[in-house]
mmCIF file of N, CA and C in Angstrom:
data_model
loop_
_atom_site.group_PDB
_atom_site.id
_atom_site.type_symbol
_atom_site.label_atom_id
_atom_site.label_comp_id
_atom_site.label_asym_id
_atom_site.label_seq_id
_atom_site.Cartn_x
_atom_site.Cartn_y
_atom_site.Cartn_z
ATOM 1 N N MET A 28 36.748 38.265 -69.586
ATOM 2 C CA MET A 28 36.924 38.133 -68.324
ATOM 3 C C MET A 28 36.778 36.580 -67.728
ATOM 4 N N ILE A 29 37.498 36.293 -66.870
ATOM 5 C CA ILE A 29 37.524 34.942 -66.425
ATOM 6 C C ILE A 29 36.433 34.804 -65.396
ATOM 7 N N ARG A 30 35.555 33.752 -65.490
ATOM 8 C CA ARG A 30 34.591 33.625 -64.512
ATOM 9 C C ARG A 30 34.919 32.412 -63.939
ATOM 10 N N PRO A 31 34.981 32.174 -62.556
ATOM 11 C CA PRO A 31 35.424 31.022 -61.855
ATOM 12 C C PRO A 31 34.482 29.895 -62.120
ATOM 13 N N LYS A 32 34.850 28.773 -62.541
ATOM 14 C CA LYS A 32 33.958 27.518 -62.816
ATOM 15 C C LYS A 32 33.867 26.505 -61.836
ATOM 16 N N PHE A 33 35.036 26.541 -60.880
ATOM 17 C CA PHE A 33 35.401 25.722 -59.856
ATOM 18 C C PHE A 33 35.873 26.291 -58.521
ATOM 19 N N LYS A 34 35.484 25.542 -57.414
ATOM 20 C CA LYS A 34 35.843 25.897 -56.130
ATOM 21 C C LYS A 34 37.347 25.785 -55.946
ATOM 22 N N GLN A 35 37.880 26.467 -55.100
ATOM 23 C CA GLN A 35 39.280 26.670 -54.656
ATOM 24 C C GLN A 35 39.874 25.158 -54.667
ATOM 25 N N SER A 36 39.261 24.343 -54.027
ATOM 26 C CA SER A 36 39.737 22.787 -53.764
ATOM 27 C C SER A 36 39.752 22.192 -55.111
ATOM 28 N N GLU A 37 38.800 22.432 -56.068
ATOM 29 C CA GLU A 37 39.031 21.810 -57.401
ATOM 30 C C GLU A 37 40.117 22.341 -58.141
ATOM 31 N N ILE A 38 40.404 23.606 -58.087
ATOM 32 C CA ILE A 38 41.519 24.288 -58.835
ATOM 33 C C ILE A 38 42.784 23.599 -58.068
ATOM 34 N N ALA A 39 42.767 23.451 -56.900
ATOM 35 C CA ALA A 39 44.009 22.856 -56.139
ATOM 36 C C ALA A 39 44.370 21.445 -56.833
ATOM 37 N N ARG A 40 43.142 20.678 -56.926
ATOM 38 C CA ARG A 40 43.144 19.346 -57.247
ATOM 39 C C ARG A 40 43.871 19.339 -58.763
ATOM 40 N N ARG A 41 43.260 20.055 -59.520
ATOM 41 C CA ARG A 41 43.770 20.333 -60.895
ATOM 42 C C ARG A 41 45.086 20.612 -61.047
ATOM 43 N N MET A 42 45.629 21.510 -60.209
ATOM 44 C CA MET A 42 47.098 22.055 -60.319
ATOM 45 C C MET A 42 47.945 20.883 -59.247
ATOM 46 N N ASN A 43 47.305 19.909 -58.797
ATOM 47 C CA ASN A 43 48.193 19.083 -57.953
ATOM 48 C C ASN A 43 48.783 19.727 -56.827
ATOM 49 N N THR A 44 48.059 20.680 -56.198
ATOM 50 C CA THR A 44 48.578 21.439 -54.823
ATOM 51 C C THR A 44 47.569 21.492 -53.752
ATOM 52 N N THR A 45 47.828 22.393 -52.815
ATOM 53 C CA THR A 45 46.705 22.612 -51.957
ATOM 54 C C THR A 45 45.848 23.877 -52.064
ATOM 55 N N PRO A 46 44.729 23.832 -51.430
ATOM 56 C CA PRO A 46 43.983 24.970 -51.769
ATOM 57 C C PRO A 46 44.472 26.220 -51.048
ATOM 58 N N GLN A 47 45.386 26.258 -49.982
ATOM 59 C CA GLN A 47 46.135 27.280 -49.516
ATOM 60 C C GLN A 47 47.111 27.937 -50.405
ATOM 61 N N ALA A 48 47.732 27.037 -51.334
ATOM 62 C CA ALA A 48 48.744 27.521 -52.395
ATOM 63 C C ALA A 48 47.754 28.156 -53.281
ATOM 64 N N VAL A 49 46.634 27.853 -53.750
ATOM 65 C CA VAL A 49 46.117 28.545 -54.622
ATOM 66 C C VAL A 49 45.602 29.857 -54.120
ATOM 67 N N PHE A 50 45.136 29.821 -53.107
ATOM 68 C CA PHE A 50 44.677 31.059 -52.405
ATOM 69 C C PHE A 50 46.010 32.085 -52.325
ATOM 70 N N LEU A 51 47.144 31.647 -51.999
ATOM 71 C CA LEU A 51 48.184 32.570 -51.908
ATOM 72 C C LEU A 51 48.490 32.998 -53.446
ATOM 73 N N LEU A 52 48.432 32.103 -54.341
ATOM 74 C CA LEU A 52 48.663 32.403 -55.755
ATOM 75 C C LEU A 52 47.709 33.323 -56.409
ATOM 76 N N LEU A 53 46.463 33.249 -55.852
ATOM 77 C CA LEU A 53 45.451 34.292 -56.377
ATOM 78 C C LEU A 53 45.707 35.696 -55.719
ATOM 79 N N ARG A 54 45.875 35.514 -54.510
ATOM 80 C CA ARG A 54 45.896 36.730 -53.852
ATOM 81 C C ARG A 54 47.218 37.367 -53.541
ATOM 82 N N SER A 55 48.298 36.906 -54.055
ATOM 83 C CA SER A 55 49.729 37.257 -53.911
ATOM 84 C C SER A 55 50.009 38.773 -54.611
ATOM 85 N N LYS A 56 50.687 39.655 -53.992
ATOM 86 C CA LYS A 56 51.095 40.783 -54.682
ATOM 87 C C LYS A 56 52.449 40.534 -55.395
ATOM 88 N N ASN A 57 53.028 39.116 -55.228
ATOM 89 C CA ASN A 57 54.126 38.832 -55.860
ATOM 90 C C ASN A 57 53.851 38.322 -57.269
ATOM 91 N N ASN A 58 54.926 38.462 -58.127
ATOM 92 C CA ASN A 58 54.800 37.650 -59.250
ATOM 93 C C ASN A 58 54.863 36.247 -59.362
ATOM 94 N N PRO A 59 53.954 35.582 -59.779
ATOM 95 C CA PRO A 59 54.142 34.009 -59.884
ATOM 96 C C PRO A 59 54.949 33.629 -60.852
ATOM 97 N N ARG A 60 55.486 32.175 -60.570
ATOM 98 C CA ARG A 60 56.346 31.573 -61.510
ATOM 99 C C ARG A 60 55.446 31.336 -62.832
ATOM 100 N N LEU A 61 56.141 31.334 -63.786
ATOM 101 C CA LEU A 61 55.547 30.977 -65.143
ATOM 102 C C LEU A 61 55.005 29.503 -65.023
ATOM 103 N N SER A 62 55.558 28.529 -64.381
ATOM 104 C CA SER A 62 55.041 27.264 -64.369
ATOM 105 C C SER A 62 53.802 27.169 -63.327
ATOM 106 N N SER A 63 53.566 28.164 -62.543
ATOM 107 C CA SER A 63 52.363 28.166 -61.711
ATOM 108 C C SER A 63 51.257 28.733 -62.601
ATOM 109 N N LEU A 64 51.548 29.893 -63.215
ATOM 110 C CA LEU A 64 50.524 30.434 -64.320
ATOM 111 C C LEU A 64 50.043 29.329 -65.330
ATOM 112 N N ARG A 65 51.016 28.538 -65.890
ATOM 113 C CA ARG A 65 50.710 27.526 -66.705
ATOM 114 C C ARG A 65 49.551 26.623 -65.960
ATOM 115 N N LYS A 66 49.989 26.232 -64.866
ATOM 116 C CA LYS A 66 48.921 25.051 -64.163
ATOM 117 C C LYS A 66 47.764 25.921 -63.794
ATOM 118 N N LEU A 67 47.768 27.052 -63.478
ATOM 119 C CA LEU A 67 46.517 27.909 -63.202
ATOM 120 C C LEU A 67 45.530 28.076 -64.305
ATOM 121 N N ALA A 68 46.196 28.490 -65.430
ATOM 122 C CA ALA A 68 45.421 28.584 -66.615
ATOM 123 C C ALA A 68 44.898 27.198 -67.119
ATOM 124 N N ARG A 69 45.663 25.951 -67.096
ATOM 125 C CA ARG A 69 45.011 24.801 -67.527
ATOM 126 C C ARG A 69 43.771 24.412 -66.566
ATOM 127 N N ALA A 70 43.898 24.757 -65.265
ATOM 128 C CA ALA A 70 42.980 24.566 -64.267
ATOM 129 C C ALA A 70 41.635 25.232 -64.301
ATOM 130 N N TYR A 71 41.770 26.531 -64.947
ATOM 131 C CA TYR A 71 40.723 27.330 -65.404
ATOM 132 C C TYR A 71 40.221 27.041 -66.774
ATOM 133 N N GLU A 72 41.016 26.332 -67.592
ATOM 134 C CA GLU A 72 40.766 26.011 -68.967
ATOM 135 C C GLU A 72 40.721 27.313 -69.737
ATOM 136 N N VAL A 73 41.854 28.196 -69.641
ATOM 137 C CA VAL A 73 41.843 29.299 -70.525
ATOM 138 C C VAL A 73 43.447 29.505 -70.883
ATOM 139 N N SER A 74 43.624 30.290 -71.736
ATOM 140 C CA SER A 74 45.079 30.514 -72.195
ATOM 141 C C SER A 74 45.791 31.397 -70.955
ATOM 142 N N ILE A 75 46.996 31.355 -71.075
ATOM 143 C CA ILE A 75 47.901 32.087 -70.160
ATOM 144 C C ILE A 75 47.705 33.691 -70.457
ATOM 145 N N ASP A 76 47.423 33.925 -71.736
ATOM 146 C CA ASP A 76 47.094 35.202 -72.163
ATOM 147 C C ASP A 76 45.819 35.764 -71.311
ATOM 148 N N GLU A 77 44.766 34.982 -71.458
ATOM 149 C CA GLU A 77 43.634 35.484 -71.079
ATOM 150 C C GLU A 77 43.714 35.489 -69.440
ATOM 151 N N LEU A 78 44.423 34.513 -68.804
ATOM 152 C CA LEU A 78 44.626 34.634 -67.486
ATOM 153 C C LEU A 78 45.492 35.668 -66.967
ATOM 154 N N ALA A 79 46.438 36.155 -67.638
ATOM 155 C CA ALA A 79 47.234 37.415 -67.423
ATOM 156 C C ALA A 79 46.466 38.656 -67.550
ATOM 157 N N GLN A 80 45.453 38.848 -68.376
ATOM 158 C CA GLN A 80 44.795 40.042 -68.656
ATOM 159 C C GLN A 80 43.561 39.937 -67.564
ATOM 160 N N ASN A 81 43.317 38.922 -66.686
ATOM 161 C CA ASN A 81 42.158 38.924 -65.863
ATOM 162 C C ASN A 81 42.768 38.824 -64.393
ATOM 163 N N TYR A 82 44.232 38.685 -64.325
ATOM 164 C CA TYR A 82 44.876 38.209 -63.117
ATOM 165 C C TYR A 82 44.414 39.155 -61.956
ATOM 166 N N ASP A 83 44.315 40.389 -61.938
ATOM 167 C CA ASP A 83 44.027 41.116 -60.934
ATOM 168 C C ASP A 83 42.465 41.641 -60.791
ATOM 169 N N ASP A 84 41.548 40.740 -61.604
ATOM 170 C CA ASP A 84 40.085 40.953 -61.478
ATOM 171 C C ASP A 84 39.653 40.506 -60.111
ATOM 172 N N PRO A 85 38.919 41.538 -59.545
ATOM 173 C CA PRO A 85 38.349 41.217 -58.244
ATOM 174 C C PRO A 85 37.285 40.025 -58.158
ATOM 175 N N ASP A 86 36.731 39.725 -59.409
ATOM 176 C CA ASP A 86 35.734 38.822 -59.528
ATOM 177 C C ASP A 86 36.163 37.367 -59.588
ATOM 178 N N LEU A 87 37.381 37.224 -59.770
ATOM 179 C CA LEU A 87 38.292 36.080 -59.811
ATOM 180 C C LEU A 87 38.267 35.439 -58.362
ATOM 181 N N ASN A 88 37.019 34.843 -58.017
ATOM 182 C CA ASN A 88 36.942 34.233 -56.630
ATOM 183 C C ASN A 88 36.951 32.766 -56.616
ATOM 184 N N PRO A 89 38.143 32.220 -56.364
ATOM 185 C CA PRO A 89 37.945 30.672 -56.451
ATOM 186 C C PRO A 89 37.142 29.953 -55.539
ATOM 187 N N ASP A 90 36.590 30.671 -54.554
ATOM 188 C CA ASP A 90 35.706 29.990 -53.534
ATOM 189 C C ASP A 90 33.967 29.997 -54.143
ATOM 190 N N ARG A 91 34.008 30.635 -54.952
ATOM 191 C CA ARG A 91 32.419 30.799 -55.564
ATOM 192 C C ARG A 91 32.351 29.661 -56.499
ATOM 193 N N ASP A 92 31.214 28.911 -56.150
ATOM 194 C CA ASP A 92 30.802 27.751 -57.021
ATOM 195 C C ASP A 92 29.807 28.053 -57.873
ATOM 196 N N VAL A 93 30.019 27.897 -59.087
ATOM 197 C CA VAL A 93 29.071 28.214 -60.192
ATOM 198 C C VAL A 93 28.658 26.983 -60.793
ATOM 199 N N ASN A 94 29.114 25.968 -60.446
ATOM 200 C CA ASN A 94 28.294 24.713 -61.002
ATOM 201 C C ASN A 94 27.104 24.106 -60.363
#
């Protein structure tokens, strides 16, 4: 299970996008582009496979700061 390590703003910075874009990506019912998944996986420091296994996990909350 992916545990958030960073705030949404940090994930956005790592993905070179906006916090709003990250929010939409994580909360969207649409299928994200593979390029977006790659960036998200890199930002969370996990593999795309691990990200895909946990994509619908309600505990994946990018606003929770665990640092």
